[in-house]
Short mmCIF file of C-alpha atoms in Angstrom, two decimals:
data_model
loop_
_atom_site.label_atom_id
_atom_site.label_comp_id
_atom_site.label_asym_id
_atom_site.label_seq_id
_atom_site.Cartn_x
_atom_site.Cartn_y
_atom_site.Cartn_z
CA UNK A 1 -72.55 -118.98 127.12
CA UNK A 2 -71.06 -120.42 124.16
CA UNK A 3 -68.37 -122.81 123.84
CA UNK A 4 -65.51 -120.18 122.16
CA UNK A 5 -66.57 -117.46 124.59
CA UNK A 6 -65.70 -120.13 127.28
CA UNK A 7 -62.60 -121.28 125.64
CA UNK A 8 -61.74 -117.12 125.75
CA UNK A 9 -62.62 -117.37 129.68
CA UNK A 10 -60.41 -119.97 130.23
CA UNK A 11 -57.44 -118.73 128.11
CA UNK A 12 -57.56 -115.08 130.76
CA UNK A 13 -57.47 -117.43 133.78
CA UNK A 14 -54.56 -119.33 132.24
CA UNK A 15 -52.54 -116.51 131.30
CA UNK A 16 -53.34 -114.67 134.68
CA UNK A 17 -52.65 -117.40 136.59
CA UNK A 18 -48.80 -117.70 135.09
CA UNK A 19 -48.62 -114.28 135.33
CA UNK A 20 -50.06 -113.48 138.33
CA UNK A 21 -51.03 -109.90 137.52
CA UNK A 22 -54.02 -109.15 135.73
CA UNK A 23 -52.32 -106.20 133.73
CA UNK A 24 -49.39 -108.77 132.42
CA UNK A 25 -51.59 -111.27 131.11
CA UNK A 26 -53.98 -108.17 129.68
CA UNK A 27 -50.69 -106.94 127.74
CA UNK A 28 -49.96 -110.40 126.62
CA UNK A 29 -53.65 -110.98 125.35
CA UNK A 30 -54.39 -107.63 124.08
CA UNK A 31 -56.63 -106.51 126.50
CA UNK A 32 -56.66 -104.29 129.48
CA UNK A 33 -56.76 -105.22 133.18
CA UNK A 34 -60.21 -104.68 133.51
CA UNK A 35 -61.43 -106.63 130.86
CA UNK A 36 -59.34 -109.94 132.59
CA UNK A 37 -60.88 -108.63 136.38
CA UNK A 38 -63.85 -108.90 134.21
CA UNK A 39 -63.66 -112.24 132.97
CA UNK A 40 -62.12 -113.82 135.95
CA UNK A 41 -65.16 -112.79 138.09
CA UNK A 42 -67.30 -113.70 135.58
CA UNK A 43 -65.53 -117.11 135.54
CA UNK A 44 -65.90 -117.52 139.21
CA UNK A 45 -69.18 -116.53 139.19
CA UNK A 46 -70.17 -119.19 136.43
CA UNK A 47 -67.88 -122.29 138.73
CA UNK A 48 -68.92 -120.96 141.74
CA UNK A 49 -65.54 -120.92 143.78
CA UNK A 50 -63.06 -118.29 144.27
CA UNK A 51 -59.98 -118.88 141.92
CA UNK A 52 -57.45 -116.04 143.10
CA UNK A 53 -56.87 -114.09 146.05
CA UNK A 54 -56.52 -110.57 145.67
CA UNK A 55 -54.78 -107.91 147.04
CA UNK A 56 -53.44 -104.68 146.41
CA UNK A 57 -49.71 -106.24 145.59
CA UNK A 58 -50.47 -109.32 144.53
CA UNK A 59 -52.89 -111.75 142.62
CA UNK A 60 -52.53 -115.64 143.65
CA UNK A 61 -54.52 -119.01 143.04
CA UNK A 62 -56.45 -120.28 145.84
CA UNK A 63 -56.41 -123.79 146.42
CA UNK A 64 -59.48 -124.76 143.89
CA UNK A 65 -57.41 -122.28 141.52
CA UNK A 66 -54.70 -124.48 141.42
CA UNK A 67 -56.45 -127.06 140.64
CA UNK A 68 -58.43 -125.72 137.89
CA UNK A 69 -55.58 -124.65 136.11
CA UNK A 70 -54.43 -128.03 135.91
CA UNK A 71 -57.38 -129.03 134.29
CA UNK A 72 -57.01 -125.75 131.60
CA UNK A 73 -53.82 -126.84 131.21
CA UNK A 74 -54.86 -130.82 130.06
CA UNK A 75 -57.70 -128.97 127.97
CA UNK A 76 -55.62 -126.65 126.10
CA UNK A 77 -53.11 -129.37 125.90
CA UNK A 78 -55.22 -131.01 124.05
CA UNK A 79 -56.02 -128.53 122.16
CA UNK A 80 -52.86 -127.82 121.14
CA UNK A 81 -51.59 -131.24 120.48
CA UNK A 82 -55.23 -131.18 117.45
CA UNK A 83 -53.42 -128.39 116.01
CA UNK A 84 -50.41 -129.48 115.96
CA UNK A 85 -51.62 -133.02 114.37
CA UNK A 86 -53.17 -130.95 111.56
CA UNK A 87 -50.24 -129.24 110.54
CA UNK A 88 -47.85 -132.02 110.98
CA UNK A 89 -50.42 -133.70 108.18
CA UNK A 90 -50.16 -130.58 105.99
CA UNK A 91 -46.16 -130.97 106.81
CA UNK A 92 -45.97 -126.97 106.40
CA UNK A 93 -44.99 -124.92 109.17
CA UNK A 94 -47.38 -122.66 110.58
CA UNK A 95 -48.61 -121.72 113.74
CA UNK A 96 -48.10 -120.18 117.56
CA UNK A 97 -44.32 -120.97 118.88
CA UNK A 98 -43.84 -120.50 122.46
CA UNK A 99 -40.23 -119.96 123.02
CA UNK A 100 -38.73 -119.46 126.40
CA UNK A 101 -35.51 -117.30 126.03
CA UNK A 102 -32.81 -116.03 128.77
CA UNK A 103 -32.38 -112.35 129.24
CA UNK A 104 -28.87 -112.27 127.33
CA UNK A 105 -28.87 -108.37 125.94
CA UNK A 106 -30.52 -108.89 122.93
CA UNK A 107 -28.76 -111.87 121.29
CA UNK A 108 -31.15 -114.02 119.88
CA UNK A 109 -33.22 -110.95 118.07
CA UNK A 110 -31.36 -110.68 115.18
CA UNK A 111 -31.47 -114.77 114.52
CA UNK A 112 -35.10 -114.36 115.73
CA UNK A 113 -35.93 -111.84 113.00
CA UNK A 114 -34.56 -113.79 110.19
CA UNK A 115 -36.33 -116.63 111.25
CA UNK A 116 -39.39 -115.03 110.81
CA UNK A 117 -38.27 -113.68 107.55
CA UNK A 118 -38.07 -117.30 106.52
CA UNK A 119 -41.09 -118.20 107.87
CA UNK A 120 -43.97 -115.56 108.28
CA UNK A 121 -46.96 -118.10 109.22
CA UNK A 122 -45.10 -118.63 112.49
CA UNK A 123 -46.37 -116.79 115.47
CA UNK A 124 -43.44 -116.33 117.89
CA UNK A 125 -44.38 -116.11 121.20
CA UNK A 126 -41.49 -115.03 123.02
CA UNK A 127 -41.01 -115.20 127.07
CA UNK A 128 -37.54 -113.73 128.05
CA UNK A 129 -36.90 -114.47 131.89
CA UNK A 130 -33.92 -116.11 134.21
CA UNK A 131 -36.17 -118.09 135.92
CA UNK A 132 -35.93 -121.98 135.70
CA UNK A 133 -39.16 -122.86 133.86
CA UNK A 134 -40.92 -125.81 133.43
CA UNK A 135 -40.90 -126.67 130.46
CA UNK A 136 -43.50 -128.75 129.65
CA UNK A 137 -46.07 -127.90 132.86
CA UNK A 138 -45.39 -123.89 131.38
CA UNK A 139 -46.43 -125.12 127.68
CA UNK A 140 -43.27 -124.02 126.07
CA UNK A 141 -42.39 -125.63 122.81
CA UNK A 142 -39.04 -124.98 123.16
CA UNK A 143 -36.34 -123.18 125.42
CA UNK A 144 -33.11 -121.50 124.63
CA UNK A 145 -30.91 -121.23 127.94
CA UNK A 146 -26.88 -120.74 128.44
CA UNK A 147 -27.02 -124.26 129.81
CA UNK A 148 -28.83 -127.30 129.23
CA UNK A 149 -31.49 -128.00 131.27
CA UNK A 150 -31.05 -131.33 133.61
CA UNK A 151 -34.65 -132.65 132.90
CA UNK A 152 -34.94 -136.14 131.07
CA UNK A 153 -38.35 -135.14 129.61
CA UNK A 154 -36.34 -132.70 127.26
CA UNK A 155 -34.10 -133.17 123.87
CA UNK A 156 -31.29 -130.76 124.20
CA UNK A 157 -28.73 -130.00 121.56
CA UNK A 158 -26.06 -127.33 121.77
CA UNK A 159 -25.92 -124.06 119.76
CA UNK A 160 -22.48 -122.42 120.50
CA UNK A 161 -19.64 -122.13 123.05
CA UNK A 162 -19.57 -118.40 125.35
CA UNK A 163 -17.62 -117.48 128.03
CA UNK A 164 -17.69 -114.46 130.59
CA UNK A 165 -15.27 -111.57 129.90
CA UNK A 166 -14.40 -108.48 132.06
CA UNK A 167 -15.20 -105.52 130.14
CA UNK A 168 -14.56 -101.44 130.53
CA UNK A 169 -14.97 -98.22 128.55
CA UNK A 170 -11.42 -96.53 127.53
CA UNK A 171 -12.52 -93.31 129.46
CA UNK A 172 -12.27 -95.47 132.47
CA UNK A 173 -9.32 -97.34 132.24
CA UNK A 174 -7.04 -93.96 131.32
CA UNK A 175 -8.54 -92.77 134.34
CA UNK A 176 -8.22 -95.54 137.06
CA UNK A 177 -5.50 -97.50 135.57
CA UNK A 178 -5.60 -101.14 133.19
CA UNK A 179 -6.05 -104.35 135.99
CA UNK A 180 -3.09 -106.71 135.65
CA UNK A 181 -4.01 -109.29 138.07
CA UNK A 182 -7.47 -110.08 139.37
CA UNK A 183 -6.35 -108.67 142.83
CA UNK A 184 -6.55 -105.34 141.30
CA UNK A 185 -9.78 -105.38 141.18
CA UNK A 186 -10.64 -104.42 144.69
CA UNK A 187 -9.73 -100.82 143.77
CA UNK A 188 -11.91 -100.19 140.95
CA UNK A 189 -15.65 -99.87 140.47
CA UNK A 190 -17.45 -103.24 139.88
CA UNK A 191 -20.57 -103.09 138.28
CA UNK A 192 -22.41 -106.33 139.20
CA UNK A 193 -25.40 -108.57 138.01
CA UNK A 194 -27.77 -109.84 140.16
CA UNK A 195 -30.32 -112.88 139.19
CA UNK A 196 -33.94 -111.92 139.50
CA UNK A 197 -35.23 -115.54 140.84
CA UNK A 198 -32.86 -115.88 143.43
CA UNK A 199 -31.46 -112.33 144.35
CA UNK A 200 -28.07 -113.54 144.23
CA UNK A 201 -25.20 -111.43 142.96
CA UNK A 202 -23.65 -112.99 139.97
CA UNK A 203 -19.92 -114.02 141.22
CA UNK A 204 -16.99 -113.21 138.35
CA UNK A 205 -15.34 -116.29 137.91
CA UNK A 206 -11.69 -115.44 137.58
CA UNK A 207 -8.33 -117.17 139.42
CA UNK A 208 -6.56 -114.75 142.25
CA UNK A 209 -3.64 -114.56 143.62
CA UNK A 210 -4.41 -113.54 147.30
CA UNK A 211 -7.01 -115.64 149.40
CA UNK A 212 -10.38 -117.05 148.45
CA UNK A 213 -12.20 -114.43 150.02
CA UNK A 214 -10.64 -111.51 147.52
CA UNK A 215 -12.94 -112.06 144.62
CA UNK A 216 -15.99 -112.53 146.96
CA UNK A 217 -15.43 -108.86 148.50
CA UNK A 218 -15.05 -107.34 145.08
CA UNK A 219 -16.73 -103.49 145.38
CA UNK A 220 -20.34 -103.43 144.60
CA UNK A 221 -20.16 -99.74 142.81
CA UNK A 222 -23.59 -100.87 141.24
CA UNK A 223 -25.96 -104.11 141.27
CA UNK A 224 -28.82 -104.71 138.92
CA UNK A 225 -30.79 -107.52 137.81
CA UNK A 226 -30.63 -105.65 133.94
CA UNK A 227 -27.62 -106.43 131.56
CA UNK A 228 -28.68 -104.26 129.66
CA UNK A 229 -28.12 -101.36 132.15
CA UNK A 230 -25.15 -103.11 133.09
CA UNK A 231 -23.42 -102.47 129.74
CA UNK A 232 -24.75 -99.41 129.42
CA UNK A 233 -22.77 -98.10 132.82
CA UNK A 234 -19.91 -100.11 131.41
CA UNK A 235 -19.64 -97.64 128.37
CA UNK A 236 -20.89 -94.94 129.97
CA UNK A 237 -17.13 -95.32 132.18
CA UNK A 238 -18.80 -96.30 135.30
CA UNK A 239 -16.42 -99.01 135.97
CA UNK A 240 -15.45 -102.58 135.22
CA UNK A 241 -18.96 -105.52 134.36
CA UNK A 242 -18.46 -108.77 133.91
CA UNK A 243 -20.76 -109.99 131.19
CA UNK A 244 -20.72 -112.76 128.29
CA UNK A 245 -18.88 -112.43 125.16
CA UNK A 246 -21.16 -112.52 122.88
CA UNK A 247 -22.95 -109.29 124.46
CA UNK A 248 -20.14 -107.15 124.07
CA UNK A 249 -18.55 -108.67 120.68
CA UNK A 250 -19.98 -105.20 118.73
CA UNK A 251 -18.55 -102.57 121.54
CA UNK A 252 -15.36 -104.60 121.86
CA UNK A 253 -14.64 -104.67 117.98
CA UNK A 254 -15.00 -100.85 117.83
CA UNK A 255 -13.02 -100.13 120.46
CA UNK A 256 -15.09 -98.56 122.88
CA UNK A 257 -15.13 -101.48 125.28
CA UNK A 258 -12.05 -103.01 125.98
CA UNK A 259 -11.65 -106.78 127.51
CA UNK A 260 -9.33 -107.12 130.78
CA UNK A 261 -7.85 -110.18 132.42
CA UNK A 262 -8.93 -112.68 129.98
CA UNK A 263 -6.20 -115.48 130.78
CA UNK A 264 -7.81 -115.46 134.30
CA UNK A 265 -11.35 -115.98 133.29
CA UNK A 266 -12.17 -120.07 134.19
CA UNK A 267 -16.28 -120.38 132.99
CA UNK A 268 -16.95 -121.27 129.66
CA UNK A 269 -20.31 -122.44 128.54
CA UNK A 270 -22.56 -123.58 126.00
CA UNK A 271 -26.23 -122.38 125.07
CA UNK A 272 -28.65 -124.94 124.06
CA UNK A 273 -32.07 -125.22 122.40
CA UNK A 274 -34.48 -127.90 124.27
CA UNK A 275 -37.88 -129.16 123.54
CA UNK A 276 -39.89 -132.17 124.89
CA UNK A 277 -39.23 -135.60 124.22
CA UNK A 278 -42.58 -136.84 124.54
CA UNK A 279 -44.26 -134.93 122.17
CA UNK A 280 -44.02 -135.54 118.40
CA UNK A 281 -41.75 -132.85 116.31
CA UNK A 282 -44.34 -130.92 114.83
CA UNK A 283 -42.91 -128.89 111.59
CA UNK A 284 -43.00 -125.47 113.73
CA UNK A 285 -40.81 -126.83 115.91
CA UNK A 286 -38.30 -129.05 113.79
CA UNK A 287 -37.76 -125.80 111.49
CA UNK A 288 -37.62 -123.51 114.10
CA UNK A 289 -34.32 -126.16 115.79
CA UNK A 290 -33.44 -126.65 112.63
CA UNK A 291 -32.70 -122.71 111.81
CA UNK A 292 -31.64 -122.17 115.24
CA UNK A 293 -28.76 -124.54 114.84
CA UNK A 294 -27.60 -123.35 111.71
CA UNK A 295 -27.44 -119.93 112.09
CA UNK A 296 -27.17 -119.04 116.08
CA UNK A 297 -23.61 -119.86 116.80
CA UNK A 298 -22.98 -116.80 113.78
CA UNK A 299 -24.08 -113.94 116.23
CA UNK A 300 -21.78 -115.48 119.05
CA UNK A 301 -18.58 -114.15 119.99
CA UNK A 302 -16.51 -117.76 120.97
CA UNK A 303 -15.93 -119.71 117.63
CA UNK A 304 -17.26 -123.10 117.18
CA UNK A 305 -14.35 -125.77 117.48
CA UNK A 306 -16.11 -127.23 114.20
CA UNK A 307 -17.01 -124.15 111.81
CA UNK A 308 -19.05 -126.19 109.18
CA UNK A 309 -21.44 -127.27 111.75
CA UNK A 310 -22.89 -130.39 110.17
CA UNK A 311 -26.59 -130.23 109.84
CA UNK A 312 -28.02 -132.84 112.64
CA UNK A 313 -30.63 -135.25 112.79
CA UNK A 314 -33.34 -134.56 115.12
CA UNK A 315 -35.52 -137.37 116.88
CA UNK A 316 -39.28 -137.04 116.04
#
């Protein structure tokens, strides 16, 4: 077997093994899921050893798997970093980005798509998920999360202020009455988010007036681990979602969402852009920070306290 054809071998096992399904990393590869059951037996055959354990759920690295991944992952780590050197001497930007995104209803896409407007010979590769990655050990070049990560590996620098709002359809309010006071709440149908990794339902962080327990028993009329869906029952005039700003700032501005109890909303936050500090700013990635800053905080809902956002100066 040759060398590239090996390289391809090792790139399935990769992708399988952070994916842990064999059709996932087929749709992320372009292939199907026989063609990676394919080359992952044909891998094991070649090493000798059993990589994964499979079942009919489930696909998951046995104990030599794990530890041949983190060989692939010092090889193409290397490989990477030859790349990168070659187009950091050609000082043009070019290239596969991995960017690791949160699941936030669509915001970065229209940012996204401009970027690659400005600059076509950049691959994106885009992995949306609520899951705390690792950076570096995952390969990412760099993340875009609602808060910064606490890693000191990582540069972080902000991109805009959001905060949570309380949102409803007009149909619903003329029919079960506008909220005053967050007490209120416990009569009306809450439409809740729950976060994939952990399972936990997303608690609404608002003041009451009652007891500490009153926003912890709000109704659970509907829990999902989607925002999407969730703003979709939210217009539809299923009931009241708590959501971030900058999700609903289109709805809200045409009136077909309307905002409720904003003076007792207390979380405010602010989404960052992070990449490793012990890596050398390759062009990709000093453009891609550098047209992230500039031009994110203009699809967010929350104003900047500074509006001309000064251009920054990045380490390299």
């Amino acid at each position: 077997m040759d060398s590239f054809s090996a390289l391809g071998g090792l790139e399935v096992f990769v992708q399988t093994a952070r994916t842990r399904s064999f059709a996932e990393a087929g749709r992320t590869l372009g292939i199907s899921a026989s063609a990676v059951s394919k080359s992952i037996s044909r891998l094991e055959e070649r090493v000798g050893v059993r990589l994964f354990q499979r079942s009919t759920r489930s696909v998951r690295l046995t104990s030599e798997g794990e530890m041949f991944l983190e060989r692939c992952g010092r090889i193409f780590g290397e490989i990477q970093a030859a790349e990168d050197e070659l187009s950091a001497m050609t000082q043009h930007p070019r290239g596969r980005l991995r960017v690791g995104l949160a699941l936030s209803a669509g915001l970065p896409l229209p940012v996204l798509s401009a970027f690659m407007a400005r600059y076509p010979e950049i691959e994106l590769d885009l992995d949306f998920t609520d899951r705390l990655v690792d950076v570096i050990d995952e390969g990412f070049d760099v993340v875009i999360r609602g808060n910064s990560l606490r890693d000191s590996r990582l540069v972080s620098r902000p991109l805009g202020p959001y905060r949570a709002c309380l949102v409803a359809a007009p149909s619903y309010l003329k029919e079960k009455g506008m909220p005053t006071k967050p007490d209120d709440l416990l009569n009306h149908a809450c439409l809740h988010y729950r976060w994939t990794p952990t399972g936990k339902i997303y608690q609404w962080p608002l003041e009451h007036t009652v007891g500490t327990t009153a926003i912890s028993s709000l109704p659970l009329s509907m829990v999902c681990n989607s925002l999407d869906a969730l703003l979709y029952m939210a217009l539809a005039g299923r009931g009241i979602a708590c959501v971030p700003d900058f999700s609903v700032r289109t709805p809200v501005a045409e009136g077909r969402l309307k905002t409720l109890l904003d003076a007792y909303i207390t979380d405010a936050n602010t989404i960052h852009i992070m990449w490793p500090s012990n890596r050398k700013m390759t062009p990709k990635v000093r453009v891609f920070v550098d047209f992230m800053h500039a031009n994110f905080c203009d699809y967010l809902a929350t104003p900047m306290n500074d509006p001309k956002r000064k251009r920054e100066r990045y380490p390299t």
